[in-house]
mmCIF file of N, CA and C in Angstrom:
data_model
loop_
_atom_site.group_PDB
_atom_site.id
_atom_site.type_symbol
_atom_site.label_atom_id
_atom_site.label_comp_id
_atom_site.label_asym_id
_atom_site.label_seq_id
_atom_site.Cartn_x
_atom_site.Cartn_y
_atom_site.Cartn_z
ATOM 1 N N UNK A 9 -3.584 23.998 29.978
ATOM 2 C CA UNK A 9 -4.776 24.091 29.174
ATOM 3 C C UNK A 9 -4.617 23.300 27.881
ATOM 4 N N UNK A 10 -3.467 23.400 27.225
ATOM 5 C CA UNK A 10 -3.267 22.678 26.264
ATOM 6 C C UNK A 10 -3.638 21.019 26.223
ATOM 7 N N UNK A 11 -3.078 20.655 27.443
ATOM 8 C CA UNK A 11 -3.273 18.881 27.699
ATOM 9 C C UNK A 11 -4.988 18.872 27.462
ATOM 10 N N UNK A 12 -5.922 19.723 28.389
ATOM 11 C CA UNK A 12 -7.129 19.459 28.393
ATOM 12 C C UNK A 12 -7.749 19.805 27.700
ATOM 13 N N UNK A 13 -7.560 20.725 26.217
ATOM 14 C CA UNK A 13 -7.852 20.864 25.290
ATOM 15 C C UNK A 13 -7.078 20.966 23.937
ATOM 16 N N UNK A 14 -6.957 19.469 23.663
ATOM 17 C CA UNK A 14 -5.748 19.195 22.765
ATOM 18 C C UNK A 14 -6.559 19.792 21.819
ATOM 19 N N UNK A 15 -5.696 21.235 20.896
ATOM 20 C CA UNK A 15 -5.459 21.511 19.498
ATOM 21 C C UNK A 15 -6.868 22.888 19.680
ATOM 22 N N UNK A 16 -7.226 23.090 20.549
ATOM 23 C CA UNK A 16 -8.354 23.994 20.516
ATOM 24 C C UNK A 16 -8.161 25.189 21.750
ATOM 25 N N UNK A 17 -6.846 25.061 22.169
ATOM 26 C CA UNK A 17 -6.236 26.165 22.694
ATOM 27 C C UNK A 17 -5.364 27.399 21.802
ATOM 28 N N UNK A 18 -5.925 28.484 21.473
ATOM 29 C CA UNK A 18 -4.989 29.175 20.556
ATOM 30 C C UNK A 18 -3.831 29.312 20.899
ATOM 31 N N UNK A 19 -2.461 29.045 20.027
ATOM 32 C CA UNK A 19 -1.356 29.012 20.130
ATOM 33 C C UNK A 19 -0.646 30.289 21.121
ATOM 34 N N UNK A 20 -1.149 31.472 20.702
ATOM 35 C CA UNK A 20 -1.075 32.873 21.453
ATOM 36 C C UNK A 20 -2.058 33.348 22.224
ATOM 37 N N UNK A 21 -2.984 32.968 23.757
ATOM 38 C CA UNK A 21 -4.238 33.569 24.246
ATOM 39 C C UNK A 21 -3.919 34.765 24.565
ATOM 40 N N UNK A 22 -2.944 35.148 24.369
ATOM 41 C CA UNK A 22 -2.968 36.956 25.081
ATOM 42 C C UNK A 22 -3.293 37.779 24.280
ATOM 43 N N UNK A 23 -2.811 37.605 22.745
ATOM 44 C CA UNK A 23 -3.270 38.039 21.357
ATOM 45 C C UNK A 23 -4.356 38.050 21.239
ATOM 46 N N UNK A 24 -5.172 37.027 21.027
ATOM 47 C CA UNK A 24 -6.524 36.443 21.169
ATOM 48 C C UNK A 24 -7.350 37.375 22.221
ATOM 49 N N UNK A 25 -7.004 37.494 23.373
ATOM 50 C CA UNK A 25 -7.877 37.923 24.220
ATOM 51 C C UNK A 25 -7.493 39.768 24.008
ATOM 52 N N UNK A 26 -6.389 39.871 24.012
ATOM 53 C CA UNK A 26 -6.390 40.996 23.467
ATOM 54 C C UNK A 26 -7.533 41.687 22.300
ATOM 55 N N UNK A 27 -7.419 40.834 20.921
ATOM 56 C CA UNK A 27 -8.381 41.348 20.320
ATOM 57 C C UNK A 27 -9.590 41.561 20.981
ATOM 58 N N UNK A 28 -10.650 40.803 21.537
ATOM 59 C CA UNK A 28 -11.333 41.315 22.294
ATOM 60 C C UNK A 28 -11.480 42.274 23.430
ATOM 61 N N UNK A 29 -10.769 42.171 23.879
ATOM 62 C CA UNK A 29 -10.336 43.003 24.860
ATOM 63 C C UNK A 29 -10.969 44.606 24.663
ATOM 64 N N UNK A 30 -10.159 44.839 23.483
ATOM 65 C CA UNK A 30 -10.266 46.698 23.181
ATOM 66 C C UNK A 30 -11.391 46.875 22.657
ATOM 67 N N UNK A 31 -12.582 46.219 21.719
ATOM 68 C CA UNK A 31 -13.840 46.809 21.821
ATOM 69 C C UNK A 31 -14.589 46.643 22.956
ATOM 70 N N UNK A 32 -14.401 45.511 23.844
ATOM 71 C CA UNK A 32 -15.074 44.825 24.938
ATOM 72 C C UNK A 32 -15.180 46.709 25.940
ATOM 73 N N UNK A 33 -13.751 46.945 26.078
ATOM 74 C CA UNK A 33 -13.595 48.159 26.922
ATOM 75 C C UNK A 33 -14.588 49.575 26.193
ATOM 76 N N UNK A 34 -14.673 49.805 25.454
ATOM 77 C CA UNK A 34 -15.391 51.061 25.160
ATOM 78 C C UNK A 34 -16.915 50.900 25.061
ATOM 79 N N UNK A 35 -17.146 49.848 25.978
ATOM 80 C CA UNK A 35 -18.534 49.709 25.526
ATOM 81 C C UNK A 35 -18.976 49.332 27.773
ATOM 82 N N UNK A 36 -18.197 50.028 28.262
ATOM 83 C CA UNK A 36 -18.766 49.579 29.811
ATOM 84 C C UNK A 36 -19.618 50.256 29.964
ATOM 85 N N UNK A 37 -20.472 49.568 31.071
ATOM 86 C CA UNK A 37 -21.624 49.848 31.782
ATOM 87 C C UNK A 37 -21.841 50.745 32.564
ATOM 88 N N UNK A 38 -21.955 51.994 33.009
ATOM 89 C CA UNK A 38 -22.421 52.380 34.234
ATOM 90 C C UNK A 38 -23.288 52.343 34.779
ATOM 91 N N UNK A 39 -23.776 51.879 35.959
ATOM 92 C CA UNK A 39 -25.396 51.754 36.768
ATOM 93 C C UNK A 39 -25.244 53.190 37.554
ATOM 94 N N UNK A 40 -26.888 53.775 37.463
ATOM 95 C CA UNK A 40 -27.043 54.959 38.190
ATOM 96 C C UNK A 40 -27.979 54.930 38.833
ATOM 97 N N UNK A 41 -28.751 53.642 38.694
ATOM 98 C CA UNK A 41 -29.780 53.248 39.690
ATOM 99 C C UNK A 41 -29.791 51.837 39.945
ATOM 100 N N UNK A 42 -29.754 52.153 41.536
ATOM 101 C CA UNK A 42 -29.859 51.010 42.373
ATOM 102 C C UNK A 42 -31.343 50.518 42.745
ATOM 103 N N UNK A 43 -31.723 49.115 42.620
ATOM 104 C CA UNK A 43 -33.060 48.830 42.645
ATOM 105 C C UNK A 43 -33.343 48.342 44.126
ATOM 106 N N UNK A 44 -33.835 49.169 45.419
ATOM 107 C CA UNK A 44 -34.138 48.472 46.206
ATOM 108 C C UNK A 44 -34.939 47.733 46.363
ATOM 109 N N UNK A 45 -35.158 46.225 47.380
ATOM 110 C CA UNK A 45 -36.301 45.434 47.304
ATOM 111 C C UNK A 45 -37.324 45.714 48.469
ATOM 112 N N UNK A 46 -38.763 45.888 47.591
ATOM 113 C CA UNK A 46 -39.574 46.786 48.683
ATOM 114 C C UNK A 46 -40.388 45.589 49.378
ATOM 115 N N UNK A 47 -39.830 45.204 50.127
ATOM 116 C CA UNK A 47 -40.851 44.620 51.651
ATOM 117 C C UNK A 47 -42.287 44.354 50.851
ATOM 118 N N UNK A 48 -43.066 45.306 50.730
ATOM 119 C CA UNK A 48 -44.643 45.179 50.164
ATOM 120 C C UNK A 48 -44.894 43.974 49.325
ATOM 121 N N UNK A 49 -44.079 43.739 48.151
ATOM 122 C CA UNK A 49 -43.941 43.138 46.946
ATOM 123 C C UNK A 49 -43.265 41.967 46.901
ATOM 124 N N UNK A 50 -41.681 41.717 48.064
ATOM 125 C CA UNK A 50 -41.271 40.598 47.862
ATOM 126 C C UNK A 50 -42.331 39.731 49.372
ATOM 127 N N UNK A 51 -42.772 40.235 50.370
ATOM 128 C CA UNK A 51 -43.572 39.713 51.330
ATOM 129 C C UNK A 51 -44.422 38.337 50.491
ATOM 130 N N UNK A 52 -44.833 38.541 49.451
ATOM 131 C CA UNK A 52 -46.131 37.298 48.545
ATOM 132 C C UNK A 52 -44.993 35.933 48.728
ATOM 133 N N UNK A 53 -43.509 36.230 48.543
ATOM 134 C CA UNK A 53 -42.611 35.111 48.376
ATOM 135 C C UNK A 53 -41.705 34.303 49.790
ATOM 136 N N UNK A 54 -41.789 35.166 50.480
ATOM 137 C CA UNK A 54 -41.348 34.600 52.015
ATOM 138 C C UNK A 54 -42.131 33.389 52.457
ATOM 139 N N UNK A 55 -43.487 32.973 52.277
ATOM 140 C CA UNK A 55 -43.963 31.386 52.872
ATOM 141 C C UNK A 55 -43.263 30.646 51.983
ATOM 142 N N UNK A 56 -43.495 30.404 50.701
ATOM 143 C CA UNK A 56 -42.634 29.279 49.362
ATOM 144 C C UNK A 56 -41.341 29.058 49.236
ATOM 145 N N UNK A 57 -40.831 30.200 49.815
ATOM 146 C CA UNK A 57 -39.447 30.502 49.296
ATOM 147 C C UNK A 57 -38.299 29.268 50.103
ATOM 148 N N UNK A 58 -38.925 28.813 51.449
ATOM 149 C CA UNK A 58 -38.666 27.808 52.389
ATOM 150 C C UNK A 58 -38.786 26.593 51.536
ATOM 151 N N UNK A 59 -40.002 26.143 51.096
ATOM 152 C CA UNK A 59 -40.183 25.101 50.391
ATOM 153 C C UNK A 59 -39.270 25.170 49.193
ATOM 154 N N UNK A 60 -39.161 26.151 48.150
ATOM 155 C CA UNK A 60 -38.081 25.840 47.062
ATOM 156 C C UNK A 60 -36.662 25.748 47.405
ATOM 157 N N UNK A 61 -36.220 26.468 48.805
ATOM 158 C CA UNK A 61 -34.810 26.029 49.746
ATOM 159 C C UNK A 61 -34.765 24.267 49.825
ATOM 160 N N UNK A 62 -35.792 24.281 50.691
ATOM 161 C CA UNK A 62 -35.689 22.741 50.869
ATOM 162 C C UNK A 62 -36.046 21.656 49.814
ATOM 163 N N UNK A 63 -36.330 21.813 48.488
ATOM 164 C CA UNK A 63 -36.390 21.164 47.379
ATOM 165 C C UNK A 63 -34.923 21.164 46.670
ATOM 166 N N UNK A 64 -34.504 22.273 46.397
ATOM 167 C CA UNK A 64 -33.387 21.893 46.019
ATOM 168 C C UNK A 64 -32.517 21.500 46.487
ATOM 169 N N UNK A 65 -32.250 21.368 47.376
ATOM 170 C CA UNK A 65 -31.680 20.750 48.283
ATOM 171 C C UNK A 65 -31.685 19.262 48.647
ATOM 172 N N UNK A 66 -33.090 19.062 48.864
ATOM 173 C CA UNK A 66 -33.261 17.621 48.468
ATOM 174 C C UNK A 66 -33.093 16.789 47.241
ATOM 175 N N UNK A 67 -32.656 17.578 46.197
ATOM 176 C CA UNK A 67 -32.848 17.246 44.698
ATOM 177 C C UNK A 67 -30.935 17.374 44.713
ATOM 178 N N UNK A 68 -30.565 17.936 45.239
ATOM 179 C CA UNK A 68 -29.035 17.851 45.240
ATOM 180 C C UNK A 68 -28.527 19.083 44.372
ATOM 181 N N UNK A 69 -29.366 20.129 44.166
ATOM 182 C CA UNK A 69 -29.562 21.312 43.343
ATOM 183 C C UNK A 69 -28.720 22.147 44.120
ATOM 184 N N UNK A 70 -28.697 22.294 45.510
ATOM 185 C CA UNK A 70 -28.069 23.173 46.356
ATOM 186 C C UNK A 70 -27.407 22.639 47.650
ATOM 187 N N UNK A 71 -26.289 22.473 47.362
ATOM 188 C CA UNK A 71 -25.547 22.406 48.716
ATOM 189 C C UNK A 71 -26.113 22.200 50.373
ATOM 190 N N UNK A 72 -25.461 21.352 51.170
ATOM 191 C CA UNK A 72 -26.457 21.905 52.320
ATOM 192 C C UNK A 72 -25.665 23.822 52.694
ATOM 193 N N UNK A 73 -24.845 23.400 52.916
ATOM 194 C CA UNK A 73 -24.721 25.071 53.203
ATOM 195 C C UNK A 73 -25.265 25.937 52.358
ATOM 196 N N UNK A 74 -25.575 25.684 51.131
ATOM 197 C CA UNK A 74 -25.907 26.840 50.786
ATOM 198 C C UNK A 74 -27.199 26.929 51.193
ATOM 199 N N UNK A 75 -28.248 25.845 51.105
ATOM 200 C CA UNK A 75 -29.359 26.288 52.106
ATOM 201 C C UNK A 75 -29.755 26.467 53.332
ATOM 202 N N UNK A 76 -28.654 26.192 54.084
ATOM 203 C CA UNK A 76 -28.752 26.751 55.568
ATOM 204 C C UNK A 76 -28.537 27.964 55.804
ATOM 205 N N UNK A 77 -27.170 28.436 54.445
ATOM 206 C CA UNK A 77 -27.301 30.247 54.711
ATOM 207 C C UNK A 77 -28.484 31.253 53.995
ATOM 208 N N UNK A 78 -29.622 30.081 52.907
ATOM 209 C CA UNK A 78 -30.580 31.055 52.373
ATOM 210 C C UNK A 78 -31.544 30.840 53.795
ATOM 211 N N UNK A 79 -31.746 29.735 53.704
ATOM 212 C CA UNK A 79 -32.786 29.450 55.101
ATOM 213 C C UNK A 79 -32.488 30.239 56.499
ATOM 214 N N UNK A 80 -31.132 30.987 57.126
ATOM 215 C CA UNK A 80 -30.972 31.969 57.904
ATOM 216 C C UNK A 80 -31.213 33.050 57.430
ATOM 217 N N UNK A 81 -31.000 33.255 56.192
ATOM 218 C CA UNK A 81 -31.453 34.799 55.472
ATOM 219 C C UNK A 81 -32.879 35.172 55.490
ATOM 220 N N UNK A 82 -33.190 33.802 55.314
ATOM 221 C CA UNK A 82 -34.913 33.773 55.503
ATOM 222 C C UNK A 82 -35.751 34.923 57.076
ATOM 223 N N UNK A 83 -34.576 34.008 57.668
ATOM 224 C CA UNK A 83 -35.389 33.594 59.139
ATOM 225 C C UNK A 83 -34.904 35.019 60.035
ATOM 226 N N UNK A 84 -34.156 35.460 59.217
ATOM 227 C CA UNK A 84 -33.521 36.938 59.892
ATOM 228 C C UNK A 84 -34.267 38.171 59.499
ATOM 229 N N UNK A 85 -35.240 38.159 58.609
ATOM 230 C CA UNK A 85 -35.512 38.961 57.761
ATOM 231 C C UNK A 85 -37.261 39.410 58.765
#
């Protein structure tokens, strides 16, 4: 890390991350609700949702795999 960030690597990162570290911890999250997605509501987005797959994609925004596995997610659903 040092080579690729000459002089802007702190000399000690464990110190460093340490300090953060211990307020970072007394402040976690718990989730107690899970949001399911209701069919009724996302249904308006299933025709477009093909077309913004295949845009980014063409735009070089998304991988081909990654739109062949949204475009099966699509098509399974």
């Amino acid at each position: 890390m040092t080579a690729a960030f000459s002089g802007r690597v702190p000399a000690r990162p464990d110190a460093s991350a340490r300090d953060h570290e211990t307020p970072a911890a007394g402040h976690m999250v718990r989730i107690r609700l899970v949001l399911r997605p209701d069919p009724a509501r996302t249904a308006r987005h299933t025709a477009p949702y093909p077309k913004l797959v295949d845009e980014l994609e063409r735009r070089g925004r998304w991988p081909g795999a990654l739109a062949a596995h949204a475009r099966a997610r699509t098509e399974s659903r």
